[in-house]
PDB file of C-alpha atoms and ligand atoms in Angstrom:
ATOM      1  CA  MET A   1     -39.990  -7.418  15.981  1.00 51.00           C
ATOM      2  CA  GLY A   2     -39.691 -10.853  14.638  1.00 54.00           C
ATOM      3  CA  SER A   3     -38.091 -13.023  17.247  1.00 59.00           C
ATOM      4  CA  LEU A   4     -35.220 -15.666  16.819  1.00 67.00           C
ATOM      5  CA  ASP A   5     -34.534 -18.893  18.412  1.00 88.00           C
ATOM      6  CA  THR A   6     -31.625 -17.500  20.433  1.00 94.00           C
ATOM      7  CA  LYS A   7     -33.652 -17.624  23.678  1.00 93.00           C
ATOM      8  CA  ASP A   8     -34.538 -21.294  23.133  1.00 94.00           C
ATOM      9  CA  ILE A   9     -30.999 -22.279  22.444  1.00 96.00           C
ATOM     10  CA  VAL A  10     -29.750 -20.484  25.508  1.00 96.00           C
ATOM     11  CA  GLN A  11     -32.381 -22.327  27.575  1.00 95.00           C
ATOM     12  CA  LYS A  12     -31.835 -25.693  25.945  1.00 95.00           C
ATOM     13  CA  TYR A  13     -28.171 -25.756  27.030  1.00 97.00           C
ATOM     14  CA  ASN A  14     -28.692 -23.707  30.213  1.00 97.00           C
ATOM     15  CA  PHE A  15     -26.102 -21.260  28.954  1.00 97.00           C
ATOM     16  CA  LYS A  16     -24.851 -18.586  31.417  1.00 97.00           C
ATOM     17  CA  PHE A  17     -23.889 -15.216  30.009  1.00 97.00           C
ATOM     18  CA  SER A  18     -20.662 -13.733  30.756  1.00 96.00           C
ATOM     19  CA  LYS A  19     -20.455 -10.072  31.294  1.00 93.00           C
ATOM     20  CA  SER A  20     -16.764  -9.865  31.032  1.00 96.00           C
ATOM     21  CA  LEU A  21     -16.959 -11.353  27.447  1.00 97.00           C
ATOM     22  CA  GLY A  22     -19.368  -8.754  26.338  1.00 96.00           C
ATOM     23  CA  GLN A  23     -22.122 -11.242  25.688  1.00 98.00           C
ATOM     24  CA  ASN A  24     -25.312  -9.645  24.425  1.00 97.00           C
ATOM     25  CA  PHE A  25     -26.990 -12.021  21.973  1.00 97.00           C
ATOM     26  CA  LEU A  26     -29.258 -10.863  19.098  1.00 97.00           C
ATOM     27  CA  VAL A  27     -32.966 -11.726  19.428  1.00 95.00           C
ATOM     28  CA  ASP A  28     -34.274  -9.325  16.777  1.00 95.00           C
ATOM     29  CA  GLU A  29     -34.711 -10.825  13.341  1.00 94.00           C
ATOM     30  CA  SER A  30     -34.869  -7.460  11.375  1.00 96.00           C
ATOM     31  CA  VAL A  31     -31.345  -6.548  12.804  1.00 97.00           C
ATOM     32  CA  LEU A  32     -30.032  -9.814  11.486  1.00 95.00           C
ATOM     33  CA  GLU A  33     -31.569  -9.282   8.060  1.00 95.00           C
ATOM     34  CA  ASP A  34     -30.197  -5.827   7.810  1.00 97.00           C
ATOM     35  CA  ILE A  35     -26.631  -6.845   8.811  1.00 98.00           C
ATOM     36  CA  VAL A  36     -26.583  -9.615   6.120  1.00 97.00           C
ATOM     37  CA  LYS A  37     -28.116  -7.279   3.525  1.00 97.00           C
ATOM     38  CA  GLY A  38     -26.030  -4.390   4.557  1.00 98.00           C
ATOM     39  CA  ALA A  39     -22.721  -6.606   4.204  1.00 98.00           C
ATOM     40  CA  GLU A  40     -23.858  -7.485   0.829  1.00 98.00           C
ATOM     41  CA  ILE A  41     -23.032 -11.282   1.360  1.00 97.00           C
ATOM     42  CA  SER A  42     -23.065 -13.490  -1.699  1.00 96.00           C
ATOM     43  CA  SER A  43     -22.179 -17.039  -2.572  1.00 97.00           C
ATOM     44  CA  GLU A  44     -18.698 -15.856  -3.652  1.00 97.00           C
ATOM     45  CA  ASP A  45     -17.826 -14.531  -0.227  1.00 98.00           C
ATOM     46  CA  PHE A  46     -15.683 -16.035   2.452  1.00 98.00           C
ATOM     47  CA  VAL A  47     -17.045 -14.664   5.702  1.00 98.00           C
ATOM     48  CA  ILE A  48     -15.127 -14.263   9.004  1.00 98.00           C
ATOM     49  CA  GLU A  49     -17.234 -13.797  12.119  1.00 98.00           C
ATOM     50  CA  ILE A  50     -15.867 -12.729  15.411  1.00 98.00           C
ATOM     51  CA  GLY A  51     -17.930 -13.940  18.437  1.00 98.00           C
ATOM     52  CA  PRO A  52     -20.692 -16.185  17.085  1.00 98.00           C
ATOM     53  CA  GLY A  53     -22.355 -16.639  20.508  1.00 98.00           C
ATOM     54  CA  VAL A  54     -25.018 -19.351  20.032  1.00 97.00           C
ATOM     55  CA  GLY A  55     -24.775 -18.996  16.197  1.00 97.00           C
ATOM     56  CA  THR A  56     -27.838 -16.831  15.517  1.00 96.00           C
ATOM     57  CA  LEU A  57     -25.979 -14.438  13.090  1.00 97.00           C
ATOM     58  CA  THR A  58     -23.640 -17.278  11.901  1.00 98.00           C
ATOM     59  CA  LYS A  59     -26.754 -19.362  10.623  1.00 96.00           C
ATOM     60  CA  GLU A  60     -27.901 -16.500   8.412  1.00 96.00           C
ATOM     61  CA  LEU A  61     -24.472 -15.929   7.182  1.00 97.00           C
ATOM     62  CA  LEU A  62     -24.042 -19.599   6.276  1.00 97.00           C
ATOM     63  CA  LYS A  63     -27.211 -19.541   4.217  1.00 96.00           C
ATOM     64  CA  ASN A  64     -25.802 -16.544   2.037  1.00 96.00           C
ATOM     65  CA  ALA A  65     -22.001 -17.040   2.021  1.00 98.00           C
ATOM     66  CA  LYS A  66     -19.738 -19.438   0.244  1.00 98.00           C
ATOM     67  CA  SER A  67     -18.206 -20.323   3.740  1.00 98.00           C
ATOM     68  CA  VAL A  68     -18.047 -18.934   7.168  1.00 98.00           C
ATOM     69  CA  CYS A  69     -15.180 -19.087   9.681  1.00 98.00           C
ATOM     70  CA  SER A  70     -16.222 -18.048  13.140  1.00 98.00           C
ATOM     71  CA  ILE A  71     -13.863 -17.255  16.095  1.00 98.00           C
ATOM     72  CA  GLU A  72     -15.137 -17.860  19.582  1.00 98.00           C
ATOM     73  CA  LEU A  73     -13.285 -17.432  22.855  1.00 98.00           C
ATOM     74  CA  ASP A  74     -15.859 -18.859  25.276  1.00 98.00           C
ATOM     75  CA  SER A  75     -15.310 -22.611  25.871  1.00 98.00           C
ATOM     76  CA  ASP A  76     -18.930 -23.163  26.964  1.00 98.00           C
ATOM     77  CA  LEU A  77     -20.066 -22.034  23.450  1.00 98.00           C
ATOM     78  CA  ILE A  78     -17.788 -24.337  21.486  1.00 98.00           C
ATOM     79  CA  PRO A  79     -19.956 -27.679  21.846  1.00 98.00           C
ATOM     80  CA  ILE A  80     -23.195 -25.631  21.414  1.00 98.00           C
ATOM     81  CA  LEU A  81     -22.075 -24.161  18.147  1.00 98.00           C
ATOM     82  CA  ASN A  82     -20.763 -27.582  16.904  1.00 98.00           C
ATOM     83  CA  GLU A  83     -24.047 -29.085  17.692  1.00 97.00           C
ATOM     84  CA  GLU A  84     -26.438 -26.308  16.448  1.00 96.00           C
ATOM     85  CA  LEU A  85     -24.390 -25.769  13.135  1.00 97.00           C
ATOM     86  CA  LYS A  86     -23.516 -29.421  12.490  1.00 96.00           C
ATOM     87  CA  ASP A  87     -25.688 -29.453   9.266  1.00 96.00           C
ATOM     88  CA  TYR A  88     -23.619 -26.687   7.635  1.00 97.00           C
ATOM     89  CA  GLU A  89     -20.619 -28.170   5.681  1.00 97.00           C
ATOM     90  CA  ASN A  90     -19.406 -24.654   4.875  1.00 97.00           C
ATOM     91  CA  PHE A  91     -18.912 -23.784   8.570  1.00 98.00           C
ATOM     92  CA  LYS A  92     -15.595 -23.661  10.383  1.00 98.00           C
ATOM     93  CA  LEU A  93     -15.112 -22.936  14.178  1.00 98.00           C
ATOM     94  CA  ILE A  94     -11.898 -21.550  15.638  1.00 98.00           C
ATOM     95  CA  HIS A  95     -11.775 -21.551  19.442  1.00 98.00           C
ATOM     96  CA  LYS A  96      -9.328 -18.649  20.060  1.00 98.00           C
ATOM     97  CA  ASP A  97      -9.141 -15.057  21.075  1.00 98.00           C
ATOM     98  CA  ALA A  98      -9.771 -12.762  18.113  1.00 97.00           C
ATOM     99  CA  LEU A  99      -7.150 -10.312  19.396  1.00 96.00           C
ATOM    100  CA  LYS A 100      -4.534 -13.016  19.000  1.00 96.00           C
ATOM    101  CA  VAL A 101      -5.480 -15.129  15.892  1.00 96.00           C
ATOM    102  CA  ASP A 102      -3.539 -14.870  12.738  1.00 95.00           C
ATOM    103  CA  PHE A 103      -6.028 -13.550  10.184  1.00 96.00           C
ATOM    104  CA  ASN A 104      -3.748 -14.265   7.359  1.00 95.00           C
ATOM    105  CA  GLU A 105      -3.628 -17.903   8.158  1.00 96.00           C
ATOM    106  CA  ILE A 106      -7.438 -17.931   8.275  1.00 97.00           C
ATOM    107  CA  ILE A 107      -7.829 -16.050   5.075  1.00 97.00           C
ATOM    108  CA  GLY A 108      -5.374 -18.282   3.092  1.00 96.00           C
ATOM    109  CA  GLU A 109      -5.846 -17.917  -0.640  1.00 96.00           C
ATOM    110  CA  GLU A 110      -9.468 -16.431  -0.337  1.00 97.00           C
ATOM    111  CA  THR A 111      -9.927 -13.194  -2.399  1.00 95.00           C
ATOM    112  CA  SER A 112     -13.450 -12.013  -1.493  1.00 97.00           C
ATOM    113  CA  VAL A 113     -13.151 -11.670   2.294  1.00 98.00           C
ATOM    114  CA  LYS A 114     -15.771 -10.040   4.408  1.00 98.00           C
ATOM    115  CA  LEU A 115     -15.662  -9.689   8.168  1.00 98.00           C
ATOM    116  CA  VAL A 116     -19.155  -9.599   9.934  1.00 98.00           C
ATOM    117  CA  ALA A 117     -19.615  -9.417  13.584  1.00 98.00           C
ATOM    118  CA  ASN A 118     -21.816  -8.349  16.517  1.00 98.00           C
ATOM    119  CA  LEU A 119     -18.594  -7.330  18.391  1.00 97.00           C
ATOM    120  CA  PRO A 120     -18.025  -7.840  22.090  1.00 95.00           C
ATOM    121  CA  TYR A 121     -17.999  -4.192  23.085  1.00 93.00           C
ATOM    122  CA  TYR A 122     -14.977  -4.418  25.437  1.00 94.00           C
ATOM    123  CA  VAL A 123     -12.620  -5.070  22.536  1.00 94.00           C
ATOM    124  CA  THR A 124     -14.122  -2.977  19.766  1.00 96.00           C
ATOM    125  CA  THR A 125     -11.403  -0.400  19.422  1.00 96.00           C
ATOM    126  CA  PRO A 126      -8.379  -2.887  19.640  1.00 96.00           C
ATOM    127  CA  ILE A 127     -10.033  -5.135  17.198  1.00 96.00           C
ATOM    128  CA  ILE A 128     -10.700  -2.418  14.574  1.00 96.00           C
ATOM    129  CA  ALA A 129      -7.272  -1.110  15.055  1.00 95.00           C
ATOM    130  CA  ARG A 130      -5.809  -4.544  14.645  1.00 95.00           C
ATOM    131  CA  LEU A 131      -7.832  -5.334  11.418  1.00 95.00           C
ATOM    132  CA  LEU A 132      -6.950  -2.027   9.720  1.00 95.00           C
ATOM    133  CA  THR A 133      -3.317  -1.642  10.743  1.00 92.00           C
ATOM    134  CA  GLU A 134      -1.970  -5.306  10.218  1.00 91.00           C
ATOM    135  CA  GLY A 135      -2.710  -5.171   6.370  1.00 87.00           C
ATOM    136  CA  TYR A 136      -5.059  -8.201   6.139  1.00 90.00           C
ATOM    137  CA  LYS A 137      -6.923  -8.711   2.763  1.00 89.00           C
ATOM    138  CA  PHE A 138     -10.398  -7.821   4.008  1.00 95.00           C
ATOM    139  CA  ASN A 139     -12.847  -6.165   1.455  1.00 97.00           C
ATOM    140  CA  SER A 140     -15.113  -4.939   4.229  1.00 98.00           C
ATOM    141  CA  LEU A 141     -16.040  -5.101   7.800  1.00 98.00           C
ATOM    142  CA  THR A 142     -19.715  -4.996   8.829  1.00 98.00           C
ATOM    143  CA  ILE A 143     -19.804  -4.606  12.552  1.00 98.00           C
ATOM    144  CA  MET A 144     -22.341  -3.912  15.322  1.00 98.00           C
ATOM    145  CA  ILE A 145     -20.660  -1.515  17.793  1.00 98.00           C
ATOM    146  CA  GLN A 146     -21.594   0.961  20.469  1.00 97.00           C
ATOM    147  CA  LYS A 147     -23.216   4.114  19.105  1.00 97.00           C
ATOM    148  CA  GLU A 148     -20.521   6.331  20.709  1.00 97.00           C
ATOM    149  CA  VAL A 149     -17.712   4.435  18.786  1.00 97.00           C
ATOM    150  CA  ALA A 150     -19.641   4.677  15.503  1.00 98.00           C
ATOM    151  CA  GLU A 151     -19.928   8.475  16.033  1.00 97.00           C
ATOM    152  CA  ARG A 152     -16.228   8.750  16.761  1.00 97.00           C
ATOM    153  CA  ILE A 153     -15.473   6.743  13.576  1.00 97.00           C
ATOM    154  CA  ASN A 154     -17.764   8.824  11.424  1.00 94.00           C
ATOM    155  CA  SER A 155     -16.833  12.262  12.741  1.00 96.00           C
ATOM    156  CA  GLU A 156     -15.231  15.291  11.175  1.00 96.00           C
ATOM    157  CA  PRO A 157     -12.697  17.913  12.070  1.00 97.00           C
ATOM    158  CA  ASP A 158     -13.866  20.376  14.738  1.00 94.00           C
ATOM    159  CA  CYS A 159     -16.344  17.836  16.243  1.00 95.00           C
ATOM    160  CA  LYS A 160     -15.759  16.744  19.817  1.00 93.00           C
ATOM    161  CA  GLU A 161     -15.874  13.080  18.710  1.00 96.00           C
ATOM    162  CA  TYR A 162     -13.170  13.577  16.105  1.00 97.00           C
ATOM    163  CA  GLY A 163     -10.011  11.845  17.172  1.00 96.00           C
ATOM    164  CA  SER A 164      -7.246   9.196  16.358  1.00 96.00           C
ATOM    165  CA  LEU A 165      -9.942   6.491  15.710  1.00 97.00           C
ATOM    166  CA  SER A 166     -11.706   8.667  13.188  1.00 98.00           C
ATOM    167  CA  VAL A 167      -8.431   9.384  11.338  1.00 98.00           C
ATOM    168  CA  LEU A 168      -7.307   5.674  11.365  1.00 98.00           C
ATOM    169  CA  VAL A 169     -10.610   4.408   9.937  1.00 98.00           C
ATOM    170  CA  GLN A 170     -11.125   7.236   7.515  1.00 98.00           C
ATOM    171  CA  TYR A 171      -7.590   6.826   6.258  1.00 98.00           C
ATOM    172  CA  HIS A 172      -8.157   3.185   5.320  1.00 97.00           C
ATOM    173  CA  CYS A 173     -11.878   2.902   4.593  1.00 98.00           C
ATOM    174  CA  ASP A 174     -15.178   4.473   3.357  1.00 98.00           C
ATOM    175  CA  THR A 175     -17.729   4.380   6.023  1.00 97.00           C
ATOM    176  CA  LYS A 176     -21.464   3.774   5.856  1.00 97.00           C
ATOM    177  CA  ILE A 177     -24.036   3.617   8.688  1.00 97.00           C
ATOM    178  CA  ILE A 178     -26.389   0.556   8.085  1.00 98.00           C
ATOM    179  CA  ARG A 179     -28.773   1.173  11.002  1.00 98.00           C
ATOM    180  CA  LYS A 180     -29.287   1.955  14.671  1.00 98.00           C
ATOM    181  CA  VAL A 181     -30.107  -0.855  17.139  1.00 98.00           C
ATOM    182  CA  SER A 182     -31.980  -0.561  20.277  1.00 98.00           C
ATOM    183  CA  PRO A 183     -30.846  -2.359  23.589  1.00 98.00           C
ATOM    184  CA  ASN A 184     -34.220  -4.361  23.335  1.00 97.00           C
ATOM    185  CA  SER A 185     -32.744  -6.264  20.296  1.00 97.00           C
ATOM    186  CA  PHE A 186     -30.491  -8.202  22.675  1.00 97.00           C
ATOM    187  CA  ILE A 187     -30.357 -10.621  25.573  1.00 97.00           C
ATOM    188  CA  PRO A 188     -29.366  -9.504  28.080  1.00 97.00           C
ATOM    189  CA  LYS A 189     -30.011  -5.849  27.154  1.00 96.00           C
ATOM    190  CA  PRO A 190     -26.927  -3.792  26.876  1.00 95.00           C
ATOM    191  CA  LYS A 191     -26.822  -0.290  28.679  1.00 93.00           C
ATOM    192  CA  VAL A 192     -25.903   1.480  25.534  1.00 95.00           C
ATOM    193  CA  GLU A 193     -27.401   1.970  21.941  1.00 97.00           C
ATOM    194  CA  SER A 194     -25.716   0.213  19.059  1.00 98.00           C
ATOM    195  CA  ILE A 195     -25.062   0.952  15.455  1.00 98.00           C
ATOM    196  CA  VAL A 196     -24.310  -1.363  12.555  1.00 98.00           C
ATOM    197  CA  ILE A 197     -21.595   0.229  10.470  1.00 98.00           C
ATOM    198  CA  ARG A 198     -19.897  -0.982   7.294  1.00 98.00           C
ATOM    199  CA  LEU A 199     -16.153  -0.095   6.606  1.00 98.00           C
ATOM    200  CA  ASP A 200     -15.161  -0.658   3.039  1.00 98.00           C
ATOM    201  CA  ARG A 201     -11.366  -0.916   2.659  1.00 96.00           C
ATOM    202  CA  LEU A 202      -9.966   1.576   0.148  1.00 97.00           C
ATOM    203  CA  GLU A 203      -7.557   0.251  -2.436  1.00 94.00           C
ATOM    204  CA  LYS A 204      -4.971   2.769  -1.279  1.00 95.00           C
ATOM    205  CA  PRO A 205      -5.228   5.049   1.805  1.00 97.00           C
ATOM    206  CA  ARG A 206      -7.255   8.232   1.384  1.00 98.00           C
ATOM    207  CA  VAL A 207      -4.254  10.486   1.575  1.00 98.00           C
ATOM    208  CA  ASP A 208      -0.613  10.199   0.483  1.00 98.00           C
ATOM    209  CA  VAL A 209       1.523   9.622   3.368  1.00 98.00           C
ATOM    210  CA  LYS A 210       5.431   9.144   3.115  1.00 98.00           C
ATOM    211  CA  ASP A 211       5.906   7.525   6.503  1.00 97.00           C
ATOM    212  CA  GLU A 212       2.779   5.955   8.136  1.00 96.00           C
ATOM    213  CA  HIS A 213       4.434   5.431  11.523  1.00 96.00           C
ATOM    214  CA  LEU A 214       5.125   9.216  11.691  1.00 97.00           C
ATOM    215  CA  PHE A 215       1.743  10.208  10.373  1.00 98.00           C
ATOM    216  CA  PHE A 216       0.032   8.254  13.046  1.00 97.00           C
ATOM    217  CA  LYS A 217       2.490   9.600  15.722  1.00 97.00           C
ATOM    218  CA  VAL A 218       1.691  13.119  14.731  1.00 97.00           C
ATOM    219  CA  VAL A 219      -2.011  12.305  14.809  1.00 97.00           C
ATOM    220  CA  ARG A 220      -1.797  10.618  18.294  1.00 96.00           C
ATOM    221  CA  GLU A 221       0.222  13.385  19.782  1.00 96.00           C
ATOM    222  CA  SER A 222      -2.099  16.101  18.382  1.00 96.00           C
ATOM    223  CA  PHE A 223      -5.104  14.490  19.924  1.00 95.00           C
ATOM    224  CA  ASN A 224      -3.435  13.468  23.286  1.00 92.00           C
ATOM    225  CA  MET A 225      -3.466  17.077  24.128  1.00 85.00           C
ATOM    226  CA  ARG A 226      -6.449  18.184  22.233  1.00 82.00           C
ATOM    227  CA  ARG A 227      -6.966  21.458  24.191  1.00 85.00           C
ATOM    228  CA  LYS A 228      -3.425  22.572  23.315  1.00 92.00           C
ATOM    229  CA  THR A 229      -2.091  24.359  20.257  1.00 95.00           C
ATOM    230  CA  LEU A 230      -0.317  22.157  17.711  1.00 96.00           C
ATOM    231  CA  SER A 231       3.029  23.784  18.502  1.00 95.00           C
ATOM    232  CA  ASN A 232       2.637  22.755  22.121  1.00 95.00           C
ATOM    233  CA  ALA A 233       1.149  19.404  21.618  1.00 95.00           C
ATOM    234  CA  LEU A 234       3.810  18.253  19.062  1.00 96.00           C
ATOM    235  CA  LYS A 235       6.655  19.259  21.478  1.00 95.00           C
ATOM    236  CA  ASN A 236       6.401  15.423  22.318  1.00 92.00           C
ATOM    237  CA  LEU A 237       7.900  14.748  18.979  1.00 95.00           C
ATOM    238  CA  LYS A 238      11.205  16.018  20.404  1.00 95.00           C
ATOM    239  CA  LEU A 239      12.288  17.940  17.282  1.00 96.00           C
ATOM    240  CA  SER A 240      13.675  21.422  17.235  1.00 96.00           C
ATOM    241  CA  LYS A 241      11.552  24.530  17.369  1.00 95.00           C
ATOM    242  CA  GLU A 242      13.167  25.732  14.131  1.00 96.00           C
ATOM    243  CA  LEU A 243      12.498  22.428  12.300  1.00 97.00           C
ATOM    244  CA  MET A 244       8.780  22.449  13.585  1.00 97.00           C
ATOM    245  CA  ASN A 245       8.270  26.019  12.548  1.00 97.00           C
ATOM    246  CA  GLU A 246       9.529  25.149   9.000  1.00 97.00           C
ATOM    247  CA  ALA A 247       7.382  22.053   8.814  1.00 98.00           C
ATOM    248  CA  PHE A 248       4.251  24.095   9.797  1.00 98.00           C
ATOM    249  CA  GLU A 249       5.128  26.625   7.167  1.00 98.00           C
ATOM    250  CA  LYS A 250       5.856  24.117   4.468  1.00 97.00           C
ATOM    251  CA  ALA A 251       2.436  22.466   5.238  1.00 98.00           C
ATOM    252  CA  GLY A 252       0.625  25.736   5.285  1.00 97.00           C
ATOM    253  CA  ILE A 253      -0.679  25.154   8.767  1.00 98.00           C
ATOM    254  CA  ASP A 254      -0.866  27.747  11.485  1.00 98.00           C
ATOM    255  CA  SER A 255       0.866  26.292  14.589  1.00 97.00           C
ATOM    256  CA  ARG A 256      -1.675  27.996  16.911  1.00 97.00           C
ATOM    257  CA  ARG A 257      -4.442  25.716  15.656  1.00 97.00           C
ATOM    258  CA  ARG A 258      -5.531  22.769  17.609  1.00 95.00           C
ATOM    259  CA  GLY A 259      -4.964  19.138  16.256  1.00 94.00           C
ATOM    260  CA  GLU A 260      -8.754  18.453  16.421  1.00 95.00           C
ATOM    261  CA  THR A 261      -9.285  21.112  13.602  1.00 96.00           C
ATOM    262  CA  LEU A 262      -6.915  19.219  11.055  1.00 97.00           C
ATOM    263  CA  SER A 263      -8.322  17.317   8.170  1.00 98.00           C
ATOM    264  CA  LEU A 264      -6.697  13.931   7.079  1.00 98.00           C
ATOM    265  CA  GLN A 265      -5.025  15.802   4.143  1.00 98.00           C
ATOM    266  CA  GLU A 266      -3.639  18.510   6.656  1.00 98.00           C
ATOM    267  CA  PHE A 267      -2.352  15.764   8.947  1.00 98.00           C
ATOM    268  CA  ALA A 268      -0.580  14.159   5.841  1.00 98.00           C
ATOM    269  CA  ASN A 269       0.772  17.643   4.739  1.00 98.00           C
ATOM    270  CA  LEU A 270       2.146  18.091   8.214  1.00 98.00           C
ATOM    271  CA  SER A 271       3.797  14.680   8.655  1.00 98.00           C
ATOM    272  CA  ASN A 272       5.127  14.614   5.175  1.00 98.00           C
ATOM    273  CA  ALA A 273       6.761  18.142   5.748  1.00 98.00           C
ATOM    274  CA  ILE A 274       8.420  16.744   9.052  1.00 98.00           C
ATOM    275  CA  TYR A 275       9.393  13.656   7.169  1.00 98.00           C
ATOM    276  CA  GLU A 276      11.279  15.664   4.347  1.00 97.00           C
ATOM    277  CA  LEU A 277      12.942  17.983   6.909  1.00 96.00           C
ATOM    278  CA  THR A 278      14.094  15.187   9.207  1.00 95.00           C
ATOM    279  CA  LYS A 279      15.396  13.181   6.244  1.00 87.00           C
ATOM    280  CA  SER A 280      17.545  15.832   4.783  1.00 69.00           C
TER     281      SER A 280
HETATM  282  N1  SAM B  30     -22.817 -13.053  17.368  1.00 88.83           N
HETATM  283  C1  SAM B  30     -23.736 -13.319  18.553  1.00 88.83           C
HETATM  284  C2  SAM B  30     -24.973 -12.744  18.367  1.00 88.83           C
HETATM  285  O1  SAM B  30     -25.065 -11.735  17.603  1.00 88.83           O
HETATM  286  O2  SAM B  30     -26.003 -12.997  19.090  1.00 88.83           O
HETATM  287  C3  SAM B  30     -23.001 -13.075  19.866  1.00 88.83           C
HETATM  288  C4  SAM B  30     -22.510 -11.602  20.022  1.00 88.83           C
HETATM  289  S1  SAM B  30     -21.832 -11.110  21.546  1.00 88.83           S
HETATM  290  C5  SAM B  30     -21.982  -9.292  21.514  1.00 88.83           C
HETATM  291  C6  SAM B  30     -20.100 -11.222  21.466  1.00 88.83           C
HETATM  292  C7  SAM B  30     -19.485 -12.620  21.261  1.00 88.83           C
HETATM  293  O3  SAM B  30     -18.034 -12.460  21.267  1.00 88.83           O
HETATM  294  C8  SAM B  30     -19.788 -13.588  22.397  1.00 88.83           C
HETATM  295  O4  SAM B  30     -20.107 -14.810  21.951  1.00 88.83           O
HETATM  296  C9  SAM B  30     -18.408 -13.636  23.341  1.00 88.83           C
HETATM  297  O5  SAM B  30     -18.241 -14.927  23.931  1.00 88.83           O
HETATM  298  C10 SAM B  30     -17.424 -13.514  21.980  1.00 88.83           C
HETATM  299  N2  SAM B  30     -16.130 -12.979  22.493  1.00 88.83           N
HETATM  300  C11 SAM B  30     -15.824 -12.169  23.472  1.00 88.83           C
HETATM  301  N3  SAM B  30     -14.515 -11.846  23.421  1.00 88.83           N
HETATM  302  C12 SAM B  30     -13.989 -12.489  22.434  1.00 88.83           C
HETATM  303  C13 SAM B  30     -12.597 -12.490  22.002  1.00 88.83           C
HETATM  304  N4  SAM B  30     -11.632 -11.845  22.473  1.00 88.83           N
HETATM  305  N5  SAM B  30     -12.440 -13.304  20.937  1.00 88.83           N
HETATM  306  C14 SAM B  30     -13.441 -14.048  20.184  1.00 88.83           C
HETATM  307  N6  SAM B  30     -14.750 -13.950  20.681  1.00 88.83           N
HETATM  308  C15 SAM B  30     -15.018 -13.211  21.756  1.00 88.83           C
END
């Protein structure tokens, strides 16, 4: 594996890794190349990067994109990044928590927006949920995440990994696995295998849903008690038995099935039936 200057930069500044900030820096050139190639970054693109570390991936992005805006939480990394990337005029650094920044403010009038990140694993799911549910104008997210999370995202009905996260991501995006990454590609080595996955935002959600809030509530409740039948799991919606029976019938779904067997279309049919019946 071709090696990068990540280690030299870490040594030069005597940087101390923080486990709680999920700091595993890339040292494998082939992974870097595959991320940039997989994200299809061109000179038209405005790239947002979460967690630049010492700027290894950032540098590669800067060479290919129109401009890059990186968001880093660790104060110790800010002077390092400012020094190491000072020659790039198309670089902007924001010292903030990616869970709290206003992405609309960062995106402004940009139209071709791609998010690329080797994500800190402790915030993977909340960050993906935020990026997808808050309606930002991203074209795609190309992210390095734990293998287990990638499997959950890509999973289908009847698989044990299929859950709310699979439905959320598949509702908004097409997904594509770019490559697997071994722990040896990072310093320090993480305990888990990783995967680079690309999520392409669909122009409109994959299924027609009358009330998104209700749709995701039905999904959450169905998976909260995944061993129970739908009629039991959905008691938490606090609707009458008669109304629920009518909804199951209208949606053509057997209430003795478990939530984990329902496709996105079936979740949509069920929540749309409940919506129609509670509205009238
Ligand atoms: N991009 C670098 C690389 O690939 O070598 C570093 C990736 S490392 C897995 C994750 C980075 O995210 C670290 O630089 C860490 O300090 C930063 N980070 C952790 N939590 C963050 C948060 N809430 N907001 C922004 N950055 C965060």
